Coordinates of C-alpha atoms (C1' of nucleotides) in Angstrom, one line a residue:
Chain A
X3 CA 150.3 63.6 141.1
X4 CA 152.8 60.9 140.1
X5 CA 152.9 59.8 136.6
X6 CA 151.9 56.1 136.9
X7 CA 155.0 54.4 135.3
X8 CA 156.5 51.0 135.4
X9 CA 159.9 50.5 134.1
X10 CA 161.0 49.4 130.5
X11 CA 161.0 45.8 129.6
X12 CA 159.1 44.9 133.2
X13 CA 155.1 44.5 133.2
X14 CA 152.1 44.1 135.5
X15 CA 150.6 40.8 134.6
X16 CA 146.8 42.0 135.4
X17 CA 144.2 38.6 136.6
X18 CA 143.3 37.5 133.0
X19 CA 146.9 37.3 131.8
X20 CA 148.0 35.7 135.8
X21 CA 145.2 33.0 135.3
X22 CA 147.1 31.5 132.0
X23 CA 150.3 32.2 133.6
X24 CA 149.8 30.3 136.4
X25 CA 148.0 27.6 134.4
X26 CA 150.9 27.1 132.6
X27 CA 153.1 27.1 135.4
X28 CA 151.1 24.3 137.3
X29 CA 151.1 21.6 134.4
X30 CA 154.9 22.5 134.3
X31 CA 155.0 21.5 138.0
X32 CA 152.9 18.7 137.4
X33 CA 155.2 17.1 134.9
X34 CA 158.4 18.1 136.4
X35 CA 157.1 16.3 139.4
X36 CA 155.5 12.8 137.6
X37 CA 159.4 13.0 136.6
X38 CA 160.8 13.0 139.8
X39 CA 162.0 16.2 140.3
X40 CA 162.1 18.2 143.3
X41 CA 161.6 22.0 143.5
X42 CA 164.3 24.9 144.7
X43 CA 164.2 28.5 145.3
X44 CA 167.2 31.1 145.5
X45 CA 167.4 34.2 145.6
X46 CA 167.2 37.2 143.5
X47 CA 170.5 38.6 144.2
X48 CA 173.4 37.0 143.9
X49 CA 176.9 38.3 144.5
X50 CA 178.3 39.3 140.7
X51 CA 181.4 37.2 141.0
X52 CA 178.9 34.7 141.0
X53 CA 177.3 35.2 137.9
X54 CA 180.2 37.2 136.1
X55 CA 181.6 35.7 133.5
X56 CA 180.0 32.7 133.1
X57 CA 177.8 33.9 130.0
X58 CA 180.3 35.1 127.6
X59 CA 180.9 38.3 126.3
X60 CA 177.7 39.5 125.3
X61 CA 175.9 37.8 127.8
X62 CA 178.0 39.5 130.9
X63 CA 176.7 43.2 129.3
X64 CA 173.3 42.1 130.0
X65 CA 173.8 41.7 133.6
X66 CA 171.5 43.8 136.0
X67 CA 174.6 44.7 138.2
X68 CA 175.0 47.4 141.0
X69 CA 176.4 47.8 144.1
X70 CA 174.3 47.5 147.7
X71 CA 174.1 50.2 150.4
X72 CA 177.5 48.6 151.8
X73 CA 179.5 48.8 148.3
X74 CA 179.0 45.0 148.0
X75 CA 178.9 44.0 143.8
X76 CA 175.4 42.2 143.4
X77 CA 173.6 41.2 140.7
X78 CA 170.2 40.3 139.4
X79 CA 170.1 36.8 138.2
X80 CA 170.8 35.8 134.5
X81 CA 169.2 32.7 134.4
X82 CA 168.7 29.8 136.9
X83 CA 171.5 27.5 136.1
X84 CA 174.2 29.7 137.9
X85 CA 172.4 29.9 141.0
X86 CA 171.8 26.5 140.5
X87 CA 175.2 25.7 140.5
X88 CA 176.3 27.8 143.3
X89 CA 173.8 25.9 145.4
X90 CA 175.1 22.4 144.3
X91 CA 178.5 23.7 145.5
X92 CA 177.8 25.0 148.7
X93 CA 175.4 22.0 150.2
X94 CA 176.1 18.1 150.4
X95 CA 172.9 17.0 148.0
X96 CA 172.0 13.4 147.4
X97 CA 172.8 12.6 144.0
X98 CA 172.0 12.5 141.1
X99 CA 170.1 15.5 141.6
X100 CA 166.8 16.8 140.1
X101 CA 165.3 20.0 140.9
X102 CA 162.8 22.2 139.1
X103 CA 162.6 25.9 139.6
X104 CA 159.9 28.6 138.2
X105 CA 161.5 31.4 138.9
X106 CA 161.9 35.6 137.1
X107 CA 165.2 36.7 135.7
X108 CA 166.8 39.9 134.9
X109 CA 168.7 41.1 131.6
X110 CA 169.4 44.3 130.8
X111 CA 168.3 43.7 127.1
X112 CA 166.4 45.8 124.7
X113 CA 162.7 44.4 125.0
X114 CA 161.0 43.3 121.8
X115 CA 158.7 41.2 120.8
X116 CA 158.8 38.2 123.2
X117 CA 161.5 39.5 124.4
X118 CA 161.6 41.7 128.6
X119 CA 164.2 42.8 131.0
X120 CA 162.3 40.5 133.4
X121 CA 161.1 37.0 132.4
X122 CA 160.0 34.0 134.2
X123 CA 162.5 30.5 133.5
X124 CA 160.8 27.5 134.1
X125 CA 164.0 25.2 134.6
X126 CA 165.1 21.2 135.1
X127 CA 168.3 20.3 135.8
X128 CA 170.1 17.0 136.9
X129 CA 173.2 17.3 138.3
X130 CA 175.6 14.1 139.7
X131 CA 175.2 12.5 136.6
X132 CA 177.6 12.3 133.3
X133 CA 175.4 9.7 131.3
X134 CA 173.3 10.9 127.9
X135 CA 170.2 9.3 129.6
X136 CA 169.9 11.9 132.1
X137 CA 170.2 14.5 128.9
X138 CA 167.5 12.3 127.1
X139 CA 165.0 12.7 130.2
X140 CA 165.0 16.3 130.1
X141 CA 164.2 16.1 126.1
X142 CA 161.4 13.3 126.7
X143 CA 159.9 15.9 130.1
X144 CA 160.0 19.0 127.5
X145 CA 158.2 17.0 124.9
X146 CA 155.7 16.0 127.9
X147 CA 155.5 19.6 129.3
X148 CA 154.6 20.7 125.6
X149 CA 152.4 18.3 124.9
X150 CA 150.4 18.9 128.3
X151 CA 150.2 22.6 126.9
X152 CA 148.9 21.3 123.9
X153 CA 151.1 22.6 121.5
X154 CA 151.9 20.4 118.7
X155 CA 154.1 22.5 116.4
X156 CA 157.7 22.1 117.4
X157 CA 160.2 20.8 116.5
X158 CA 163.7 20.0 119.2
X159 CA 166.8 20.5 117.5
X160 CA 169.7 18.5 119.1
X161 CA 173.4 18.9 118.6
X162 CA 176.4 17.9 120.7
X163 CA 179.4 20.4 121.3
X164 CA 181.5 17.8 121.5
X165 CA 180.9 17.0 117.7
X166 CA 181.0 20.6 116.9
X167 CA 184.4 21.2 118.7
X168 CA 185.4 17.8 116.9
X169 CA 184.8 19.9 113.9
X170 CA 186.6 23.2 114.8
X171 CA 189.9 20.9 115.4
X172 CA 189.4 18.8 112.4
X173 CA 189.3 22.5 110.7
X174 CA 191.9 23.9 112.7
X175 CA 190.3 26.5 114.5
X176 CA 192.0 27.4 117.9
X177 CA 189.7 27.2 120.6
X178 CA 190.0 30.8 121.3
X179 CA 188.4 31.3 118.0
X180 CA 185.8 28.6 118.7
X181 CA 182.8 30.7 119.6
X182 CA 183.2 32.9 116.5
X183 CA 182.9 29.9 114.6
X184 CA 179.9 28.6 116.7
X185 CA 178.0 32.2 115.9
X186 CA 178.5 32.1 112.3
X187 CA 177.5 28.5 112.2
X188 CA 174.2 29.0 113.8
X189 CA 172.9 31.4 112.0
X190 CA 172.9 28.7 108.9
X191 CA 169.2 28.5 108.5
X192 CA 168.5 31.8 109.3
X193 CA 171.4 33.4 106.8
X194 CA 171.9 30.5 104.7
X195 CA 174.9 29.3 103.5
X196 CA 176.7 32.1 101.9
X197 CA 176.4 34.3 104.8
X198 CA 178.1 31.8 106.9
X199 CA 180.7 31.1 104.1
X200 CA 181.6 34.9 104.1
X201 CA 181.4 35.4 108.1
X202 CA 184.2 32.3 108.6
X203 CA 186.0 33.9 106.0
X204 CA 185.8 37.3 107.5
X205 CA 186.9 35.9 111.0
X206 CA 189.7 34.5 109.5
X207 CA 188.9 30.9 110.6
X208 CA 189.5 28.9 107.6
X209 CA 192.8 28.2 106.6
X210 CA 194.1 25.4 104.6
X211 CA 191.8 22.5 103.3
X212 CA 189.5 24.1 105.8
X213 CA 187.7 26.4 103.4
X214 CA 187.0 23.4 101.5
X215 CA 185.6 20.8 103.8
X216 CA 183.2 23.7 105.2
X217 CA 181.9 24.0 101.8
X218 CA 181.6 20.0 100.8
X219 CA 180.4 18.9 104.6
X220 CA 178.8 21.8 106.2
X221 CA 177.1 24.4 103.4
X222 CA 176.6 22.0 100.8
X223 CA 172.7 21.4 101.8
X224 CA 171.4 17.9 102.2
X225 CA 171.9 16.0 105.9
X226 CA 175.0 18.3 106.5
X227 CA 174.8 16.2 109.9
X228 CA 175.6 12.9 108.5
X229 CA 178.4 14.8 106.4
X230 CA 179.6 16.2 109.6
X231 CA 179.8 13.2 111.6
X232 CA 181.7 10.7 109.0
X233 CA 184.0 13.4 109.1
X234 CA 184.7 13.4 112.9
X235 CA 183.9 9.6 113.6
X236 CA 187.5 9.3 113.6
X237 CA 188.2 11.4 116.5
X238 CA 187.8 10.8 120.3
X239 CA 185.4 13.5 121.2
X240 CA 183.7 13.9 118.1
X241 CA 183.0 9.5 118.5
X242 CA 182.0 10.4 122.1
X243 CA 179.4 13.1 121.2
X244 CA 177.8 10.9 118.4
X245 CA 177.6 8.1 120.9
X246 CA 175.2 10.5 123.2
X247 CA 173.5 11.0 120.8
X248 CA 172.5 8.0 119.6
X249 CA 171.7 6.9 123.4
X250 CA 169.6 10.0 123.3
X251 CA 167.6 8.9 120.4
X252 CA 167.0 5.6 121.6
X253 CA 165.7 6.9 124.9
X254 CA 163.4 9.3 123.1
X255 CA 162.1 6.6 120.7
X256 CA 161.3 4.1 123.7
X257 CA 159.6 6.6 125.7
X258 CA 157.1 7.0 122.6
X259 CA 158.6 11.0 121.5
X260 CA 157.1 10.7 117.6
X261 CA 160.8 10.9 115.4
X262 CA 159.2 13.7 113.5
X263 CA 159.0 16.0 117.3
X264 CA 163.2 15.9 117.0
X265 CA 165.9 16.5 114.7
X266 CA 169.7 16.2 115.1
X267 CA 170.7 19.6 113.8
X268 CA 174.7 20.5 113.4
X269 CA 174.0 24.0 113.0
X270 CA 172.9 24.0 116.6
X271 CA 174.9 25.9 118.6
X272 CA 174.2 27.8 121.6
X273 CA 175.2 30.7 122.9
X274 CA 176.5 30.5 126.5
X275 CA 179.8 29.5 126.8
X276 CA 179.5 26.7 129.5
X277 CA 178.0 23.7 127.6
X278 CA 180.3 20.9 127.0
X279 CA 178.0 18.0 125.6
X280 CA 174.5 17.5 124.4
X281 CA 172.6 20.9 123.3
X282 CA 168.7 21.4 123.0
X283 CA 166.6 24.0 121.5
X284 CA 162.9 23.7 120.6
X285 CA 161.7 26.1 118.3
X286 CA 158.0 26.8 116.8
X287 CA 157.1 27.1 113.4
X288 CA 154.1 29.0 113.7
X289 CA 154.9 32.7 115.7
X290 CA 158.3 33.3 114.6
X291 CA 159.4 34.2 118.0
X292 CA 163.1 32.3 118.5
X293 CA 163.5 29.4 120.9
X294 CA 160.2 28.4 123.3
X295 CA 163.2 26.2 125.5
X296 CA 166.9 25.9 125.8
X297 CA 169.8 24.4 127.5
X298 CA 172.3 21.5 127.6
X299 CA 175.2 19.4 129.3
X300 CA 177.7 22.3 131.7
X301 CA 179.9 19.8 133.3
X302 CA 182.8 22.0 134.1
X303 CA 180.0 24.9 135.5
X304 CA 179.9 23.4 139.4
X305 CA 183.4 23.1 139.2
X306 CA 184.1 26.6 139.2
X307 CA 182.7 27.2 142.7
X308 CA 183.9 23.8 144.5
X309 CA 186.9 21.6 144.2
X310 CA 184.8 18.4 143.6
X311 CA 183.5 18.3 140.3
X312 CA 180.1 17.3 138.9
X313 CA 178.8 16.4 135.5
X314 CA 175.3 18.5 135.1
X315 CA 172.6 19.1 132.5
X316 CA 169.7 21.0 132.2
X317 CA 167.0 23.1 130.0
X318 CA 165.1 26.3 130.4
X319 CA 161.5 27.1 129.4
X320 CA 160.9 30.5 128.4
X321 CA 157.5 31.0 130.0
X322 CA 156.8 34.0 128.1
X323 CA 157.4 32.5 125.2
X324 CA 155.1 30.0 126.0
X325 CA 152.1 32.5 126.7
X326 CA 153.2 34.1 123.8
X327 CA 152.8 31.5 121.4
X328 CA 149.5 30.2 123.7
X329 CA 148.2 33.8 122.7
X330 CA 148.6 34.0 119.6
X331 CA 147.3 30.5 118.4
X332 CA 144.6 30.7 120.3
X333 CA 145.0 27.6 122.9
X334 CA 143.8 28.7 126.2
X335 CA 140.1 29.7 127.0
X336 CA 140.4 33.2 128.3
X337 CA 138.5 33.9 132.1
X338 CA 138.0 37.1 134.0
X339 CA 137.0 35.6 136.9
X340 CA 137.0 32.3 138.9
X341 CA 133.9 32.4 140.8
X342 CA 131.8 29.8 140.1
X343 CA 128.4 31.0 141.8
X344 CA 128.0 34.3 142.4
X345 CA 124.8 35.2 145.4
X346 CA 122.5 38.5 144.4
X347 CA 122.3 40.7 146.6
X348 CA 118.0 42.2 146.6
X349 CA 118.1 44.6 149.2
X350 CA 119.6 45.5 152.7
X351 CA 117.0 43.7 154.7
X352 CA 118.0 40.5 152.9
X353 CA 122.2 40.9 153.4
X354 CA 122.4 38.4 156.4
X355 CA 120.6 35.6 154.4
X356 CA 122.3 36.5 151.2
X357 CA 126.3 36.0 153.5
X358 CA 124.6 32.8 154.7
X359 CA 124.4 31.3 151.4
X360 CA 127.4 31.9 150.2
X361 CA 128.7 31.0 152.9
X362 CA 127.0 27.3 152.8
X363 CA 128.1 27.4 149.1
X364 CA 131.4 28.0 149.7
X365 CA 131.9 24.9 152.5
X366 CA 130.1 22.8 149.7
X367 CA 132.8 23.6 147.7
X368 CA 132.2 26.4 145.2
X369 CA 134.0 29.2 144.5
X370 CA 131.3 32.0 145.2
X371 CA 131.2 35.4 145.7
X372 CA 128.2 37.2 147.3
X373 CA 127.1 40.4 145.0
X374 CA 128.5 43.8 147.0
X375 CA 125.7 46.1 147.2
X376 CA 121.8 45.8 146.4
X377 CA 122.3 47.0 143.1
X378 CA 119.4 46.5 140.6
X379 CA 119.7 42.7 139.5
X380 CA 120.0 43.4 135.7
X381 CA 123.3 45.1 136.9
X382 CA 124.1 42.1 139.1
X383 CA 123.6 39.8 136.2
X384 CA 125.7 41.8 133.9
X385 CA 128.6 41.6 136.9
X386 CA 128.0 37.8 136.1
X387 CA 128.0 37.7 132.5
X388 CA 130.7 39.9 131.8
X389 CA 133.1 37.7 134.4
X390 CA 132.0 34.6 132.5
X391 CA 130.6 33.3 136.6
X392 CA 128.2 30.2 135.3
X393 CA 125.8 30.2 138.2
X394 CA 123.6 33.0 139.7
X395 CA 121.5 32.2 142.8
X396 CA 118.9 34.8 143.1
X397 CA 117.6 35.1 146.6
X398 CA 114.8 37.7 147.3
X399 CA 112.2 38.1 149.4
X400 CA 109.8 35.4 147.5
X401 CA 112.5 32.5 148.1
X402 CA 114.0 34.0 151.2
X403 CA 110.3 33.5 152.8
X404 CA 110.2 29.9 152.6
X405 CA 114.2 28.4 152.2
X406 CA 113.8 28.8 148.7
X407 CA 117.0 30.3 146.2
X408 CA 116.4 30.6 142.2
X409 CA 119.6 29.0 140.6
X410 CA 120.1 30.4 137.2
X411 CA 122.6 28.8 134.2
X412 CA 124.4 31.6 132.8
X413 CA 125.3 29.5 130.0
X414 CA 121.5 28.7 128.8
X415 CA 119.5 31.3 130.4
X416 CA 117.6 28.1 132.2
X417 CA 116.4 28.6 135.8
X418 CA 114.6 27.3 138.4
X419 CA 113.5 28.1 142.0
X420 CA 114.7 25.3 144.7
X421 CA 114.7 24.4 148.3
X422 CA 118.4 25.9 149.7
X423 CA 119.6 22.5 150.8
X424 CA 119.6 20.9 146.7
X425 CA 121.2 24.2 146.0
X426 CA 124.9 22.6 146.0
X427 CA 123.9 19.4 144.4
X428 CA 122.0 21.4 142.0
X429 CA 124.6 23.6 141.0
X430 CA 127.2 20.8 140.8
X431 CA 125.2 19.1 138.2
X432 CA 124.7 22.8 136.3
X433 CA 128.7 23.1 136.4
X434 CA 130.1 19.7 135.2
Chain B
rG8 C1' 175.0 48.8 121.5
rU9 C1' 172.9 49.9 115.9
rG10 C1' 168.7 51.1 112.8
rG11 C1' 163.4 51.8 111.5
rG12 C1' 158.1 52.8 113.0
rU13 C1' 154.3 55.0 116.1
rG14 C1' 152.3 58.6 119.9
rU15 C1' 144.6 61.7 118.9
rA16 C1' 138.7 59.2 124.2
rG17 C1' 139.4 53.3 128.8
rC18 C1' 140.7 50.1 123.9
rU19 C1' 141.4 49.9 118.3
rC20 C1' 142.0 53.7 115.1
rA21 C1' 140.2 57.9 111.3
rG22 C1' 141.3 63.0 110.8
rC23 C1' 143.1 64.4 102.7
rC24 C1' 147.7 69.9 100.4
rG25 C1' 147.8 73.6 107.9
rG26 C1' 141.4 76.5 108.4
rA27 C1' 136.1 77.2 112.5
rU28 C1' 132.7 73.7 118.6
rA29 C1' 138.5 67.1 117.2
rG30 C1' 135.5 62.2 115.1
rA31 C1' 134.1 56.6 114.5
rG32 C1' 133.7 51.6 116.3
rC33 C1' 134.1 49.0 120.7
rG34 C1' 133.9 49.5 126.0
rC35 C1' 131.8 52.3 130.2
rC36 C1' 127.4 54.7 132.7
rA37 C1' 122.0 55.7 132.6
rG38 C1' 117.2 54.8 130.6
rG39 C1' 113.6 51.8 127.5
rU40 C1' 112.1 46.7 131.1
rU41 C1' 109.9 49.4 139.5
rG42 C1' 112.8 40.7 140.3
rU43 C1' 116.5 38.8 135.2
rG44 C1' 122.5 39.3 131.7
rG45 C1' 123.7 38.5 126.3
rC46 C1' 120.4 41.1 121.2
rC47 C1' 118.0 45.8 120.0
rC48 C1' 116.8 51.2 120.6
rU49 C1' 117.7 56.1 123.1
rG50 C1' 120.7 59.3 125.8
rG51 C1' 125.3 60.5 128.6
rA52 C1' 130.1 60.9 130.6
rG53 C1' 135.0 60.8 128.9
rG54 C1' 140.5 64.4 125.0
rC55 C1' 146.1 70.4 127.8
rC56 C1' 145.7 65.5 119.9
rG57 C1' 152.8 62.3 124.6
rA58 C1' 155.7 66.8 126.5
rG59 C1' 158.5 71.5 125.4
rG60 C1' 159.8 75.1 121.9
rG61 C1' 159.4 77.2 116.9
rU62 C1' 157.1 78.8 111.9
rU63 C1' 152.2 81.0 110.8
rC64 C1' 146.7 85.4 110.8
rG65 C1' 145.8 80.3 112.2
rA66 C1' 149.0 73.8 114.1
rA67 C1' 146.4 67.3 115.9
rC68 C1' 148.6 68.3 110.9
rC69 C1' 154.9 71.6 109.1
rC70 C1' 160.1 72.2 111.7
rC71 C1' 163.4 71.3 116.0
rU72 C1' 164.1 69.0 120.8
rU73 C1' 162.7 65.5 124.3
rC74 C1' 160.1 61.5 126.4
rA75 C1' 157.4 57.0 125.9
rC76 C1' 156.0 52.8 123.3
rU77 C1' 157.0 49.4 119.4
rC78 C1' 159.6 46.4 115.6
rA79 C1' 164.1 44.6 113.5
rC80 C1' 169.6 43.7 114.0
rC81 C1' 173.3 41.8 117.7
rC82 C1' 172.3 38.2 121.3
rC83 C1' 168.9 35.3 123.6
rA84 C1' 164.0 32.4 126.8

RNA sequence: GUGGGUGUAGCUCAGCCGGAUAGAGCGCCAGGUUGUGGCCCUGGAGGCCGAGGGUUCGAACCCCUUCACUCACCCCA
């Protein structure tokens, strides 16, 4: 015998937990869709110079790499925005581009809570265009997507790398140093302000008057993001981030996304190296559980696999996430089964009449399932009950001698015995 | 990669400083009700106490090793 295993950080999702996983997954469609975006599918594999170092130093560890039976060097995807990428390079798509994909990944991470090796990314990206708006739409389809979930809770932080690497030069950080900087600064309201102060200072970053303005602009509490961007208002890129921003907040407001659902945040940072504009994270209060959704602007990213560049932007959902937070609050009805009429089955001599009826229920629309064996019917209504199945149509040999069925409501405990043909409407009435 | 925690019935767990046939609740199966679920009552099945080694007259309990799971850190969805 073989010790049934699976392996570490990858999980069977069993019926009950596949029914919310696909529920999920279809209002996400839904959504994406009502937006206007297509969907795409790639492949697993890629080749690893195509995902390899694209995430940074840490994130390149992480990457499920290995070689295939003809010493080729593949690798697991990381996310969806690589492959993403690779595809906008290789085929001539009409643009601007917007494409949804559902999709697993693989990281070669220590699982914890909310955390696996494989995880399902729910992504939208638009690729073709360099204008804020096209960031703003993916903020105002999140807050649509989570709304359509029925989570309230969150809050989307928003922050512009262009403002934070306004900052770095107004504080003289090389851009080698940059995302040093970027890691202490993000762990502000998680470490506070001291802890930042004393990781800077470890890494060497401030030098000068830069000690200083870090202290009066960036740690000194209040709106550290107004502080932030008086200070870089003078400067090109820093005037150019606080621009998309604004055009991101006015696209929000009009398309009716409450002010109190997002929050410019300059200790936003991000972690993957490619982002070059607008950054998003939402984040839950309730289940401490890290970022539900991620992403932002990668306009150099396409241009690493093709000569012609393109401005892109996109976020991730963390489906997991999602379920887990969907779990733990409570939001989503849990089923074992989606049968909505289940047929009893009396005895053998009544099987044919029993296949007919389901069989008549089923074109009428239901979802029904005829009892497997001529078990006693106390076991055949405990099959029902325990599923949560709403309708049971006993037929035995009383009813079966003159076209009758008895339709009972699982629910109330009501029933009745009817002619066959008002079975449907009957039970159509019972279910809505 | 670093550091904690936990492994006992299908599930959640109890089992005090080592002591006799290892327990509870829930679930499952059967019966009470030979055509009726949920509630109630009765009975039953189900455990190499994660694995290996050691200490001891005696180990679920103590020690060592190992594996698995889990939480946190780093990083991230």
């Amino acid at each position: 015998m073989i010790e049934p295993q699976i392996p570490k950080g990858f999980r069977d999702f069993l019926p009950q937990q596949m029914m919310l996983r696909r529920d999920i997954m279809r209002t996400m469609s839904a959504v994406f869709e009502r937006y206007g975006f297509v969907p795409l599918d790639t492949p697993c594999l890629e080749y690893a110079r195509t995902l390899e170092g694209k995430y940074g130093e840490e994130g390149d560890k992480l990457i499920y790499r290995f070689e295939d039976r003809g010493g080729r060097a593949v690798a697991l995807r990381y996310d969806l925005t690589i492959p993403l990428a690779r595809v906008a390079a290789m085929y001539q798509l009409p643009r601007p581009f917007k494409r949804y994909q559902i999709a697993p990944v693989w990281r070669a991470d220590k699982p914890q809570k909310g955390r696996f090796r494989e995880f399902y990314q729910c992504d939208i990206d638009i690729i073709g265009e360099s204008s804020a708006c096209a960031d703003a739409e993916l903020l105002c389809v999140a807050h649509a997507v989570l709304q359509a979930l029925g989570f309230d809770n969150y809050l989307i932080r928003i922050n512009n790398r262009k403002i934070l690497n306004a900052l770095a030069e107004r504080l003289g950080i090389d851009t080698a140093r940059i995302p040093g900087f970027l890691r202490a600064l993000d762990k502000l309201d998680k470490t506070g302000p001291g802890a930042v102060l004393r990781d800077m200072q470890a890494q060497g970053l401030l030098t000068g008057d830069a000690e200083r303005i870090v202290r009066e602009h960036l740690l000194a509490g209040g709106d550290n993001f107004e502080a932030v961007a008086a200070l870089v208002s003078g400067s090109e890129t820093g005037a150019a981030g606080l621009a998309e921003l604004d055009l991101i907040a006015r696209v929000l407001s009009a398309d009716g996304v409450d002010g109190s659902y997002y929050k410019r945040d300059i200790s936003l940072a991000r972690g993957l190296d490619y982002y070059t504009g607008p950054i998003f994270e939402v984040v839950v209060t309730e289940p401490r559980i890290g970022s539900i959704l991620g992403g932002g602007r990668y306009d150099g990213l396409i241009g690493l696999f093709t000569k012609q560049s393109m401005p892109a932007t996109g976020i991730s959902f963390g489906l997991e996430r999602l379920v887990t937070v969907m779990e733990e609050l409570g939001m989503h009805a849990q089923t074992n089964s989606l049968t909505q009429v289940l047929v009893t089955q009396f005895s053998d001599g009544l099987l044919e009449d029993g296949v007919r009826l389901a069989a008549r229920l089923r074109q009428s629309g239901f979802n029904t399932e005829l009892y497997p064996a001529p078990d006693k019917l106390k076991k055949q209504l405990s099959y029902a009950a325990a599923r949560g199945i709403p309708a049971v149509v006993v037929l035995g040999p009383d009813e079966a001698r003159d076209e009758r069925a008895t339709l009972k409501n699982m629910l109330t405990g009501d029933q009745a015995v009817l002619e066959q043909q008002h079975l449907a409407e009957a039970i159509r009435t019972m279910l809505s």
